[in-house]
Amino acid sequence: MAAPNIDTIVSLAKRRGFVFPSSEIYGGLGSAWDYGSLGVELCNNVKQAWWQWMVHERDDIEGVDSSIILNRLVWQYSGHEATFHDPLVDCRECKSRLRADKLDFEEGALPTDVGEIAQLITQKRARCTNCGSTDLTEPRPFNMMFRTMLGAAADENDPSALAYLRPETAQGIFINFLNVQTTMRRKIPFGIAQIGKSFRNEITPGNFILRTREFEQMEMEYFVRPDAEHSKLVDEWVEQYLEWFVGLGLARDNLQLHEVPAEELAHYSKRTVDIMYRYFPERPEAERQWEELMGIAYRTDFDLRSHSNKPTDGEGNRINPDSTDDLSFFDDGRKERFYPHVIEPAAGVNRTVLAVLMDAYSEKTNDKGETRVILKLRPQLAPIKAAILPLAKNKPEIVGMAKAIKRSLQPVLRAVYDDTGGIGKLYARQDEIGTPFCVTVDHQSLEDEAVTVRDRDTWEQDRVKVADLPEHLQARLRG
Ligand code: ATP
């Protein structure tokens, strides 16, 4: 079972401290969210799982952590200043500003480019998602990069002070390509991975943490020879990612591939395959149930070449007169110099977290006929691994023993102590936040130095010696 819709997760997330609407006491800030005490642990666990899988367990990937604000020229030569646009449409009726490709189109109409959308608007076959009106303007480009000013600029429009918040982490990798390659003595092929915040002034953010203006990405740029089998490499990364997502607990049925049509490709891409997740299972039309979880793009040598000072255009002029370096690679073995080509798997932390929460959601009925929510998170991702619960909170010996057990577990796994309710309520609360094990200390424990370990998914209980507890839990957490 998975969550029936995103709203179920929104209310669980708020109720239990995963995610809160941001700036709530001031009326909120359109589609901004703050991660609570459990949410931050879940995000960290997802990022840690990715880093472990991508960087530590492979032989061919290095990490990097670049600045969010880069020299403006980075965005000029990457093409983002000129082309990082979404098509914007205004509704003349309710004055909403809408992303053209997210309008409500007439049944059966699935436009694949802006030209087709414009036609549908003229034919009144597209509607405002807010008020349903067909009185819409023509689509026009809107640049999604957030602008800011660096230093004590005198004038808000001073071009020498203009800077952007990065809309992708990838460019911080490209401009460090030579730094990483030379310091880590790497040969092609190898990759550079980065996790960090990105910012896009989305026209229509929404659907909880699926589309926000501030979000986090896990990106990896894999540098290969110009004559590598690029399309095959895209397919290989797609397969590896599908496996990784299934390992995080996503059902394979809730994942689907989407080959991006040529006319929708980003300016740098020759091929992109998106991995889609079924974020909207409640929608009756099957094709509207899916949204992008991540994309795997073949970026050619576009970025390294654009940031290099050597390449020239057809008339012999340098395409980048501002760069001070050449980001090509010299292959010692073959005595050849070339610009490496790039395969890029780019995933969102927040979209991964949402998919993980949706797939982990389940309900179970207890002997009293009450429905309980169980968040069946993979132990690796669970914010809390074990909750230590005293059966009688008015018995100092039991409380003392429970607290001592919690402290002894802390160095090896994330454990909490809770005595704020009856045992049934405490179990239910831990089930709902995905804690794999509850450890109960009772009267008997004082005599036999043993505790009850309750399994979140089966509700089965085992008696375990306190001395064996850290090892016992660790073994079961490893699965
Ligand atoms: P979309 O088509 O949904 O706007 P995109 O194709 O522009 O996404 P990419 O540029 O491929 O997205 O970015 C890589 C990943 O970063 C996405 O697959 C997604 O997981 C994440 N991402 C992109 N934009 C957002 C956003 N506004 N909010 C949350 N995550 C995002």
Short mmCIF file of C-alpha atoms and ligand atoms in Angstrom, two decimals:
data_model
loop_
_atom_site.label_atom_id
_atom_site.label_comp_id
_atom_site.label_asym_id
_atom_site.label_seq_id
_atom_site.Cartn_x
_atom_site.Cartn_y
_atom_site.Cartn_z
CA MET A 1 0.00 0.00 0.00
CA ALA A 2 1.13 3.59 -0.61
CA ALA A 3 -0.39 6.96 0.34
CA PRO A 4 -3.63 7.57 -1.59
CA ASN A 5 -2.59 11.17 -2.35
CA ILE A 6 -0.07 13.88 -1.43
CA ASP A 7 -2.53 15.51 1.02
CA THR A 8 -2.33 12.46 3.29
CA ILE A 9 1.42 13.03 3.54
CA VAL A 10 1.04 16.80 4.04
CA SER A 11 -1.11 16.26 7.12
CA LEU A 12 1.07 13.45 8.52
CA ALA A 13 4.17 15.55 7.89
CA LYS A 14 2.79 18.52 9.77
CA ARG A 15 1.20 16.52 12.60
CA ARG A 16 4.34 14.53 13.30
CA GLY A 17 7.06 17.10 12.71
CA PHE A 18 8.46 16.23 9.30
CA VAL A 19 7.53 19.35 7.32
CA PHE A 20 5.84 22.64 8.27
CA PRO A 21 4.53 25.41 6.03
CA SER A 22 7.24 28.09 6.12
CA SER A 23 6.66 31.53 7.68
CA GLU A 24 3.29 30.30 8.88
CA ILE A 25 2.88 32.92 11.62
CA TYR A 26 3.05 35.58 8.90
CA GLY A 27 0.56 33.89 6.63
CA GLY A 28 3.06 31.61 4.94
CA LEU A 29 5.17 32.16 1.82
CA GLY A 30 3.75 30.54 -1.31
CA SER A 31 5.01 26.99 -1.49
CA ALA A 32 7.91 27.34 0.93
CA TRP A 33 8.35 24.60 3.53
CA ASP A 34 10.49 24.10 6.62
CA TYR A 35 11.75 20.68 7.63
CA GLY A 36 11.07 19.75 11.23
CA SER A 37 13.10 17.58 13.59
CA LEU A 38 12.14 14.33 11.84
CA GLY A 39 12.15 15.85 8.35
CA VAL A 40 15.72 17.04 8.63
CA GLU A 41 16.80 13.55 9.75
CA LEU A 42 14.96 11.95 6.81
CA CYS A 43 16.52 14.39 4.31
CA ASN A 44 19.96 13.81 5.81
CA ASN A 45 19.48 10.05 5.59
CA VAL A 46 18.46 10.28 1.92
CA LYS A 47 21.49 12.45 1.14
CA GLN A 48 23.79 10.19 3.11
CA ALA A 49 22.44 7.11 1.32
CA TRP A 50 23.05 8.82 -2.03
CA TRP A 51 26.58 9.96 -1.15
CA GLN A 52 27.48 6.50 0.15
CA TRP A 53 26.13 4.83 -3.00
CA MET A 54 27.40 7.39 -5.50
CA VAL A 55 30.76 8.47 -4.08
CA HIS A 56 32.00 5.98 -1.48
CA GLU A 57 30.92 2.68 -3.00
CA ARG A 58 32.18 3.47 -6.51
CA ASP A 59 35.74 3.83 -7.72
CA ASP A 60 35.13 6.52 -10.31
CA ILE A 61 33.38 9.43 -8.53
CA GLU A 62 34.72 12.35 -6.50
CA GLY A 63 32.71 14.87 -4.48
CA VAL A 64 32.69 18.65 -4.46
CA ASP A 65 30.77 21.43 -2.70
CA SER A 66 30.73 24.68 -4.67
CA SER A 67 29.29 28.13 -3.93
CA ILE A 68 25.62 28.92 -4.46
CA ILE A 69 26.47 32.37 -5.82
CA LEU A 70 28.93 32.16 -8.69
CA ASN A 71 30.40 34.75 -11.03
CA ARG A 72 27.61 35.99 -13.28
CA LEU A 73 29.68 35.00 -16.31
CA VAL A 74 29.14 31.34 -15.39
CA TRP A 75 25.43 31.79 -16.17
CA GLN A 76 26.12 33.81 -19.27
CA TYR A 77 28.33 31.12 -20.81
CA SER A 78 26.25 28.20 -19.54
CA GLY A 79 23.36 29.64 -21.57
CA HIS A 80 21.09 30.14 -18.54
CA GLU A 81 20.84 33.93 -18.90
CA ALA A 82 19.58 33.56 -22.43
CA THR A 83 17.55 30.38 -22.26
CA PHE A 84 16.62 29.28 -18.73
CA HIS A 85 13.03 30.21 -19.34
CA ASP A 86 9.61 28.77 -18.73
CA PRO A 87 6.67 29.85 -20.89
CA LEU A 88 4.45 32.25 -18.96
CA VAL A 89 0.75 32.87 -19.60
CA ASP A 90 -1.52 35.43 -17.92
CA CYS A 91 -5.18 34.76 -17.25
CA ARG A 92 -7.08 37.92 -18.19
CA GLU A 93 -10.04 36.84 -16.07
CA CYS A 94 -8.51 36.15 -12.61
CA LYS A 95 -5.07 37.70 -13.27
CA SER A 96 -3.24 34.49 -12.32
CA ARG A 97 0.18 33.93 -13.86
CA LEU A 98 0.49 30.37 -15.06
CA ARG A 99 3.11 28.09 -16.57
CA ALA A 100 1.86 27.47 -20.10
CA ASP A 101 2.61 23.74 -20.15
CA LYS A 102 0.70 23.25 -16.88
CA LEU A 103 -2.63 24.69 -18.14
CA ASP A 104 -5.75 22.53 -18.23
CA PHE A 105 -5.94 21.36 -21.82
CA GLU A 106 -9.03 20.02 -23.54
CA GLU A 107 -9.37 16.26 -23.19
CA GLY A 108 -7.13 14.47 -25.64
CA ALA A 109 -4.93 17.53 -26.26
CA LEU A 110 -1.38 16.86 -25.05
CA PRO A 111 0.82 19.62 -26.54
CA THR A 112 4.53 18.87 -26.74
CA ASP A 113 5.87 22.39 -27.42
CA VAL A 114 5.10 26.06 -26.88
CA GLY A 115 3.88 26.47 -30.48
CA GLU A 116 1.17 23.87 -29.94
CA ILE A 117 0.24 25.43 -26.60
CA ALA A 118 -0.13 28.85 -28.27
CA GLN A 119 -2.43 27.28 -30.85
CA LEU A 120 -4.59 25.62 -28.20
CA ILE A 121 -4.86 28.95 -26.36
CA THR A 122 -5.99 30.74 -29.55
CA GLN A 123 -8.52 27.97 -30.19
CA LYS A 124 -9.81 28.37 -26.59
CA ARG A 125 -8.93 24.75 -25.90
CA ALA A 126 -6.77 25.59 -22.85
CA ARG A 127 -8.10 26.77 -19.51
CA CYS A 128 -6.76 28.65 -16.50
CA THR A 129 -6.06 26.16 -13.70
CA ASN A 130 -7.29 28.70 -11.17
CA CYS A 131 -10.64 29.95 -12.58
CA GLY A 132 -11.23 27.85 -15.68
CA SER A 133 -11.27 30.82 -18.08
CA THR A 134 -10.05 30.40 -21.66
CA ASP A 135 -9.18 34.12 -21.89
CA LEU A 136 -5.40 33.65 -21.76
CA THR A 137 -2.48 35.62 -23.19
CA GLU A 138 0.07 34.14 -25.62
CA PRO A 139 2.92 32.31 -23.88
CA ARG A 140 6.07 34.40 -23.41
CA PRO A 141 9.46 33.46 -21.93
CA PHE A 142 10.13 34.11 -18.25
CA ASN A 143 13.68 33.68 -16.84
CA MET A 144 13.61 31.60 -13.69
CA MET A 145 16.89 32.65 -12.13
CA PHE A 146 16.70 34.60 -8.87
CA ARG A 147 18.63 37.84 -9.09
CA THR A 148 20.55 39.44 -6.25
CA MET A 149 23.13 42.19 -5.81
CA LEU A 150 26.64 41.59 -4.54
CA GLY A 151 28.24 44.06 -2.14
CA ALA A 152 27.03 47.53 -1.34
CA ALA A 153 25.77 48.27 -4.83
CA ALA A 154 24.60 51.86 -5.23
CA ASP A 155 22.00 51.06 -7.83
CA GLU A 156 19.64 48.12 -7.86
CA ASN A 157 20.19 47.69 -11.58
CA ASP A 158 23.98 47.99 -11.49
CA PRO A 159 25.03 45.24 -13.92
CA SER A 160 28.47 44.92 -12.35
CA ALA A 161 26.87 43.87 -9.04
CA LEU A 162 24.25 41.54 -10.53
CA ALA A 163 24.47 37.91 -9.43
CA TYR A 164 22.17 34.90 -9.41
CA LEU A 165 21.32 32.16 -6.96
CA ARG A 166 22.24 28.98 -8.81
CA PRO A 167 19.34 27.22 -10.56
CA GLU A 168 21.34 23.95 -10.72
CA THR A 169 24.40 22.66 -8.90
CA ALA A 170 25.92 21.34 -12.15
CA GLN A 171 27.73 24.53 -13.18
CA GLY A 172 29.72 24.53 -9.92
CA ILE A 173 30.98 21.11 -10.99
CA PHE A 174 31.90 22.13 -14.56
CA ILE A 175 33.92 25.16 -13.49
CA ASN A 176 35.83 22.94 -11.02
CA PHE A 177 36.41 20.16 -13.53
CA LEU A 178 40.15 20.79 -13.89
CA ASN A 179 40.66 21.46 -10.17
CA VAL A 180 39.17 18.11 -9.23
CA GLN A 181 40.64 16.16 -12.14
CA THR A 182 44.21 17.34 -11.47
CA THR A 183 44.17 17.28 -7.66
CA MET A 184 42.60 13.81 -7.56
CA ARG A 185 44.76 12.60 -10.49
CA ARG A 186 41.75 11.32 -12.41
CA LYS A 187 41.53 10.00 -15.93
CA ILE A 188 38.44 9.94 -18.15
CA PRO A 189 35.96 8.42 -17.44
CA PHE A 190 35.23 9.72 -13.97
CA GLY A 191 32.47 11.71 -12.32
CA ILE A 192 32.01 14.57 -9.86
CA ALA A 193 29.06 14.57 -7.46
CA GLN A 194 27.51 17.40 -5.50
CA ILE A 195 24.56 17.87 -3.15
CA GLY A 196 23.21 21.34 -2.51
CA LYS A 197 20.48 23.92 -2.69
CA SER A 198 19.25 25.32 -5.98
CA PHE A 199 16.78 28.10 -6.61
CA ARG A 200 14.26 28.64 -9.40
CA ASN A 201 11.65 31.34 -9.54
CA GLU A 202 8.99 28.83 -10.55
CA ILE A 203 5.86 30.43 -12.03
CA THR A 204 3.54 27.91 -10.43
CA PRO A 205 5.17 26.12 -7.52
CA GLY A 206 2.96 23.71 -5.65
CA ASN A 207 2.04 20.18 -4.68
CA PHE A 208 3.79 20.38 -1.33
CA ILE A 209 7.57 19.80 -1.60
CA LEU A 210 7.32 18.58 -5.21
CA ARG A 211 7.83 21.99 -6.76
CA THR A 212 9.27 24.78 -4.64
CA ARG A 213 11.41 27.81 -5.42
CA GLU A 214 14.17 26.67 -3.09
CA PHE A 215 15.06 23.00 -3.24
CA GLU A 216 17.96 20.61 -2.97
CA GLN A 217 19.61 18.61 -5.71
CA MET A 218 21.89 15.57 -5.85
CA GLU A 219 23.73 15.88 -9.14
CA MET A 220 26.59 14.01 -10.71
CA GLU A 221 28.45 14.91 -13.89
CA TYR A 222 30.07 11.87 -15.46
CA PHE A 223 32.87 12.82 -17.89
CA VAL A 224 33.49 10.45 -20.79
CA ARG A 225 35.32 10.39 -24.13
CA PRO A 226 33.69 12.10 -27.13
CA ASP A 227 33.44 8.70 -28.84
CA ALA A 228 31.87 6.90 -25.86
CA GLU A 229 28.47 5.25 -26.31
CA HIS A 230 26.57 8.15 -24.78
CA SER A 231 23.07 6.86 -25.28
CA LYS A 232 23.99 3.49 -23.79
CA LEU A 233 25.52 5.26 -20.79
CA VAL A 234 22.25 7.15 -20.26
CA ASP A 235 20.41 3.81 -20.26
CA GLU A 236 22.90 2.34 -17.80
CA TRP A 237 22.47 5.23 -15.35
CA VAL A 238 18.69 4.94 -15.70
CA GLU A 239 18.91 1.27 -14.71
CA GLN A 240 21.22 1.97 -11.79
CA TYR A 241 18.92 4.70 -10.50
CA LEU A 242 15.81 2.54 -10.82
CA GLU A 243 17.56 -0.04 -8.68
CA TRP A 244 18.65 2.59 -6.17
CA PHE A 245 15.12 3.98 -5.82
CA VAL A 246 13.68 0.50 -5.35
CA GLY A 247 16.34 -0.03 -2.67
CA LEU A 248 15.05 3.11 -0.92
CA GLY A 249 11.62 1.49 -0.74
CA LEU A 250 9.85 2.80 -3.87
CA ALA A 251 7.65 0.25 -5.61
CA ARG A 252 8.83 -0.41 -9.17
CA ASP A 253 5.21 0.01 -10.32
CA ASN A 254 5.29 3.59 -9.08
CA LEU A 255 8.28 4.41 -11.29
CA GLN A 256 8.09 4.99 -15.00
CA LEU A 257 10.47 6.24 -17.71
CA HIS A 258 9.81 9.20 -19.97
CA GLU A 259 11.97 9.81 -23.03
CA VAL A 260 11.93 13.61 -23.38
CA PRO A 261 10.94 14.51 -26.97
CA ALA A 262 13.60 16.35 -29.00
CA GLU A 263 11.63 19.63 -29.08
CA GLU A 264 11.43 19.73 -25.26
CA LEU A 265 15.11 19.08 -24.56
CA ALA A 266 17.04 21.68 -22.55
CA HIS A 267 19.47 23.79 -24.59
CA TYR A 268 22.47 21.65 -23.58
CA SER A 269 20.92 18.22 -23.97
CA LYS A 270 21.02 15.72 -26.85
CA ARG A 271 19.00 13.15 -24.94
CA THR A 272 17.17 13.11 -21.63
CA VAL A 273 15.29 10.31 -19.91
CA ASP A 274 13.19 11.30 -16.90
CA ILE A 275 12.35 8.87 -14.14
CA MET A 276 8.77 9.66 -13.18
CA TYR A 277 7.06 8.81 -9.90
CA ARG A 278 3.33 8.27 -9.38
CA TYR A 279 2.80 11.30 -7.13
CA PHE A 280 -0.90 11.55 -8.06
CA PRO A 281 -2.38 8.02 -7.80
CA GLU A 282 -5.82 9.53 -7.17
CA ARG A 283 -6.10 11.02 -10.67
CA PRO A 284 -8.36 8.96 -12.92
CA GLU A 285 -6.37 9.63 -16.13
CA ALA A 286 -3.31 7.38 -15.96
CA GLU A 287 -1.06 9.81 -17.84
CA ARG A 288 -1.69 12.60 -15.31
CA GLN A 289 -0.58 10.53 -12.32
CA TRP A 290 3.12 11.05 -12.97
CA GLU A 291 5.65 13.80 -12.31
CA GLU A 292 9.42 13.91 -12.72
CA LEU A 293 11.47 12.50 -9.88
CA MET A 294 14.80 12.96 -11.66
CA GLY A 295 16.36 13.31 -15.09
CA ILE A 296 19.33 11.66 -16.79
CA ALA A 297 20.73 13.87 -19.54
CA TYR A 298 23.45 13.56 -22.14
CA ARG A 299 24.86 17.12 -22.02
CA THR A 300 27.50 16.55 -24.76
CA ASP A 301 30.66 18.68 -24.34
CA PHE A 302 28.50 21.83 -24.30
CA ASP A 303 29.38 23.03 -20.80
CA LEU A 304 33.13 22.36 -20.67
CA ARG A 305 33.54 23.84 -24.14
CA SER A 306 31.44 26.93 -23.33
CA HIS A 307 33.50 27.66 -20.22
CA SER A 308 36.85 27.27 -22.07
CA ASN A 309 38.96 30.06 -23.54
CA LYS A 310 40.17 28.17 -26.64
CA PRO A 311 37.18 27.16 -28.82
CA THR A 312 36.33 29.51 -31.68
CA ASP A 313 33.23 30.06 -33.75
CA GLY A 314 32.93 29.77 -37.55
CA GLU A 315 34.67 33.13 -38.02
CA GLY A 316 37.63 32.30 -35.79
CA ASN A 317 36.42 34.38 -32.80
CA ARG A 318 36.77 32.87 -29.32
CA ILE A 319 33.35 31.82 -28.08
CA ASN A 320 34.43 32.67 -24.54
CA PRO A 321 36.82 35.62 -24.32
CA ASP A 322 36.27 35.90 -20.54
CA SER A 323 37.46 32.51 -19.33
CA THR A 324 41.10 32.24 -18.27
CA ASP A 325 41.42 28.49 -18.74
CA ASP A 326 40.80 25.64 -21.13
CA LEU A 327 38.75 22.79 -19.65
CA SER A 328 39.94 20.13 -22.07
CA PHE A 329 41.56 16.86 -21.07
CA PHE A 330 44.78 15.39 -22.40
CA ASP A 331 44.69 11.62 -22.79
CA ASP A 332 48.31 10.56 -22.18
CA GLY A 333 47.85 7.06 -23.55
CA ARG A 334 46.37 8.13 -26.87
CA LYS A 335 48.16 11.49 -27.04
CA GLU A 336 44.87 13.20 -27.72
CA ARG A 337 43.27 16.35 -26.32
CA PHE A 338 39.49 16.64 -26.17
CA TYR A 339 36.57 18.17 -24.28
CA PRO A 340 34.99 15.39 -22.26
CA HIS A 341 31.32 14.69 -22.89
CA VAL A 342 28.94 14.51 -19.96
CA ILE A 343 26.22 12.18 -18.75
CA GLU A 344 24.30 13.82 -15.92
CA PRO A 345 21.94 12.11 -13.50
CA ALA A 346 20.19 14.96 -11.63
CA ALA A 347 17.86 14.09 -8.78
CA GLY A 348 15.93 16.19 -6.27
CA VAL A 349 16.30 15.52 -2.54
CA ASN A 350 12.81 16.84 -1.80
CA ARG A 351 11.08 14.88 -4.54
CA THR A 352 12.91 11.74 -3.39
CA VAL A 353 11.79 12.39 0.20
CA LEU A 354 8.18 12.87 -0.93
CA ALA A 355 8.23 9.66 -2.98
CA VAL A 356 9.80 7.76 -0.06
CA LEU A 357 7.10 9.04 2.32
CA MET A 358 4.29 8.19 -0.10
CA ASP A 359 5.52 4.67 -0.72
CA ALA A 360 6.21 4.02 2.98
CA TYR A 361 2.70 5.03 4.02
CA SER A 362 0.47 2.18 5.10
CA GLU A 363 -2.46 1.52 7.39
CA LYS A 364 -3.15 -1.43 9.67
CA THR A 365 -6.12 -2.31 11.87
CA ASN A 366 -5.40 -3.43 15.45
CA ASP A 367 -7.39 -5.98 17.57
CA LYS A 368 -9.70 -3.17 18.72
CA GLY A 369 -10.64 -2.41 15.14
CA GLU A 370 -8.75 0.92 15.14
CA THR A 371 -6.84 1.99 12.06
CA ARG A 372 -3.19 2.79 12.66
CA VAL A 373 -0.79 4.51 10.28
CA ILE A 374 2.53 2.77 9.84
CA LEU A 375 5.32 4.47 7.96
CA LYS A 376 7.28 1.52 6.60
CA LEU A 377 10.48 3.44 5.93
CA ARG A 378 13.58 1.43 5.15
CA PRO A 379 15.52 1.32 8.46
CA GLN A 380 18.41 3.15 6.78
CA LEU A 381 16.11 6.15 6.16
CA ALA A 382 14.08 6.12 9.40
CA PRO A 383 14.68 9.34 11.37
CA ILE A 384 14.71 7.39 14.65
CA LYS A 385 15.94 3.79 14.77
CA ALA A 386 14.78 2.84 18.27
CA ALA A 387 12.44 4.35 20.86
CA ILE A 388 13.03 3.35 24.48
CA LEU A 389 9.76 3.29 26.40
CA PRO A 390 9.25 2.65 30.16
CA LEU A 391 6.12 0.64 30.90
CA ALA A 392 5.61 2.51 34.19
CA LYS A 393 6.78 6.10 34.30
CA ASN A 394 6.12 6.42 38.02
CA LYS A 395 8.70 3.73 38.86
CA PRO A 396 12.08 5.48 39.15
CA GLU A 397 14.02 2.21 38.68
CA ILE A 398 12.27 1.49 35.37
CA VAL A 399 12.67 5.09 34.15
CA GLY A 400 16.33 5.07 35.19
CA MET A 401 16.97 1.80 33.38
CA ALA A 402 15.21 3.01 30.22
CA LYS A 403 17.19 6.25 30.16
CA ALA A 404 20.45 4.37 30.71
CA ILE A 405 19.63 2.03 27.80
CA LYS A 406 18.90 5.01 25.58
CA ARG A 407 22.23 6.63 26.48
CA SER A 408 24.10 3.39 25.82
CA LEU A 409 22.55 3.15 22.34
CA GLN A 410 23.20 6.77 21.36
CA PRO A 411 26.77 6.30 20.09
CA VAL A 412 25.69 3.53 17.69
CA LEU A 413 22.22 4.52 16.50
CA ARG A 414 19.64 7.27 16.78
CA ALA A 415 17.55 6.46 19.86
CA VAL A 416 14.96 8.46 21.78
CA TYR A 417 13.28 8.08 25.18
CA ASP A 418 9.55 8.73 25.52
CA ASP A 419 7.24 8.46 28.53
CA THR A 420 4.59 10.99 27.54
CA GLY A 421 1.70 8.53 27.18
CA GLY A 422 0.40 5.03 27.71
CA ILE A 423 2.29 2.26 25.93
CA GLY A 424 -0.36 1.85 23.18
CA LYS A 425 -0.17 5.53 22.33
CA LEU A 426 3.62 5.51 22.38
CA TYR A 427 3.75 2.53 20.00
CA ALA A 428 1.26 4.20 17.65
CA ARG A 429 3.28 7.41 17.58
CA GLN A 430 6.51 5.57 16.74
CA ASP A 431 4.77 3.50 14.03
CA GLU A 432 3.50 6.68 12.44
CA ILE A 433 6.97 8.22 12.19
CA GLY A 434 8.56 5.03 10.92
CA THR A 435 10.67 3.99 13.93
CA PRO A 436 11.64 0.36 13.18
CA PHE A 437 11.94 -0.74 16.84
CA CYS A 438 10.37 0.09 20.17
CA VAL A 439 12.25 -1.16 23.21
CA THR A 440 10.06 -1.54 26.30
CA VAL A 441 11.41 -1.66 29.84
CA ASP A 442 9.07 -3.35 32.35
CA HIS A 443 9.08 -4.66 35.92
CA GLN A 444 10.56 -7.94 34.81
CA SER A 445 13.47 -6.06 33.20
CA LEU A 446 14.71 -5.04 36.65
CA GLU A 447 15.14 -8.72 37.48
CA ASP A 448 16.18 -10.42 34.27
CA GLU A 449 18.16 -7.56 32.64
CA ALA A 450 16.13 -8.06 29.47
CA VAL A 451 13.74 -5.85 27.47
CA THR A 452 11.02 -6.32 24.87
CA VAL A 453 11.86 -5.35 21.30
CA ARG A 454 8.76 -4.68 19.21
CA ASP A 455 8.89 -4.73 15.43
CA ARG A 456 7.11 -1.82 13.68
CA ASP A 457 5.84 -3.82 10.71
CA THR A 458 4.79 -7.11 12.30
CA TRP A 459 4.10 -5.85 15.84
CA GLU A 460 5.86 -9.00 17.03
CA GLN A 461 7.80 -8.83 20.27
CA ASP A 462 11.10 -10.46 21.28
CA ARG A 463 12.79 -10.58 24.64
CA VAL A 464 16.42 -9.47 24.39
CA LYS A 465 19.16 -9.18 27.01
CA VAL A 466 20.15 -5.55 27.60
CA ALA A 467 23.81 -6.45 27.09
CA ASP A 468 23.02 -7.82 23.62
CA LEU A 469 20.73 -4.94 22.61
CA PRO A 470 23.11 -2.72 20.56
CA GLU A 471 24.30 -5.65 18.48
CA HIS A 472 20.80 -7.12 18.16
CA LEU A 473 19.32 -3.83 16.89
CA GLN A 474 22.21 -3.09 14.57
CA ALA A 475 21.94 -6.51 12.95
CA ARG A 476 18.19 -6.13 12.42
CA LEU A 477 18.61 -2.58 11.10
CA ARG A 478 21.07 -3.86 8.50
CA GLY A 479 18.31 -6.27 7.44
P1 ATP B 1 10.44 20.12 -13.99
O1 ATP B 1 10.23 19.74 -15.43
O2 ATP B 1 9.62 19.31 -13.03
O3 ATP B 1 10.37 21.59 -13.73
P2 ATP B 1 13.22 19.99 -14.58
O4 ATP B 1 13.24 19.03 -15.71
O5 ATP B 1 13.33 21.43 -14.86
O6 ATP B 1 11.95 19.71 -13.64
P3 ATP B 1 15.88 19.40 -13.82
O7 ATP B 1 16.44 20.68 -14.32
O8 ATP B 1 16.13 18.16 -14.62
O9 ATP B 1 14.33 19.57 -13.54
O10 ATP B 1 16.39 19.21 -12.33
C1 ATP B 1 16.76 17.95 -11.80
C2 ATP B 1 15.91 17.58 -10.61
O11 ATP B 1 15.86 18.62 -9.65
C3 ATP B 1 14.45 17.33 -10.95
O12 ATP B 1 14.26 16.04 -11.48
C4 ATP B 1 13.80 17.46 -9.59
O13 ATP B 1 13.97 16.29 -8.82
C5 ATP B 1 14.61 18.57 -8.98
N1 ATP B 1 13.88 19.84 -9.15
C6 ATP B 1 13.90 20.66 -10.22
N2 ATP B 1 13.11 21.72 -10.02
C7 ATP B 1 12.56 21.57 -8.78
C8 ATP B 1 11.68 22.35 -7.99
N3 ATP B 1 11.21 23.50 -8.40
N4 ATP B 1 11.33 21.88 -6.76
C9 ATP B 1 11.81 20.71 -6.30
N5 ATP B 1 12.67 19.94 -7.00
C10 ATP B 1 13.05 20.36 -8.22
#
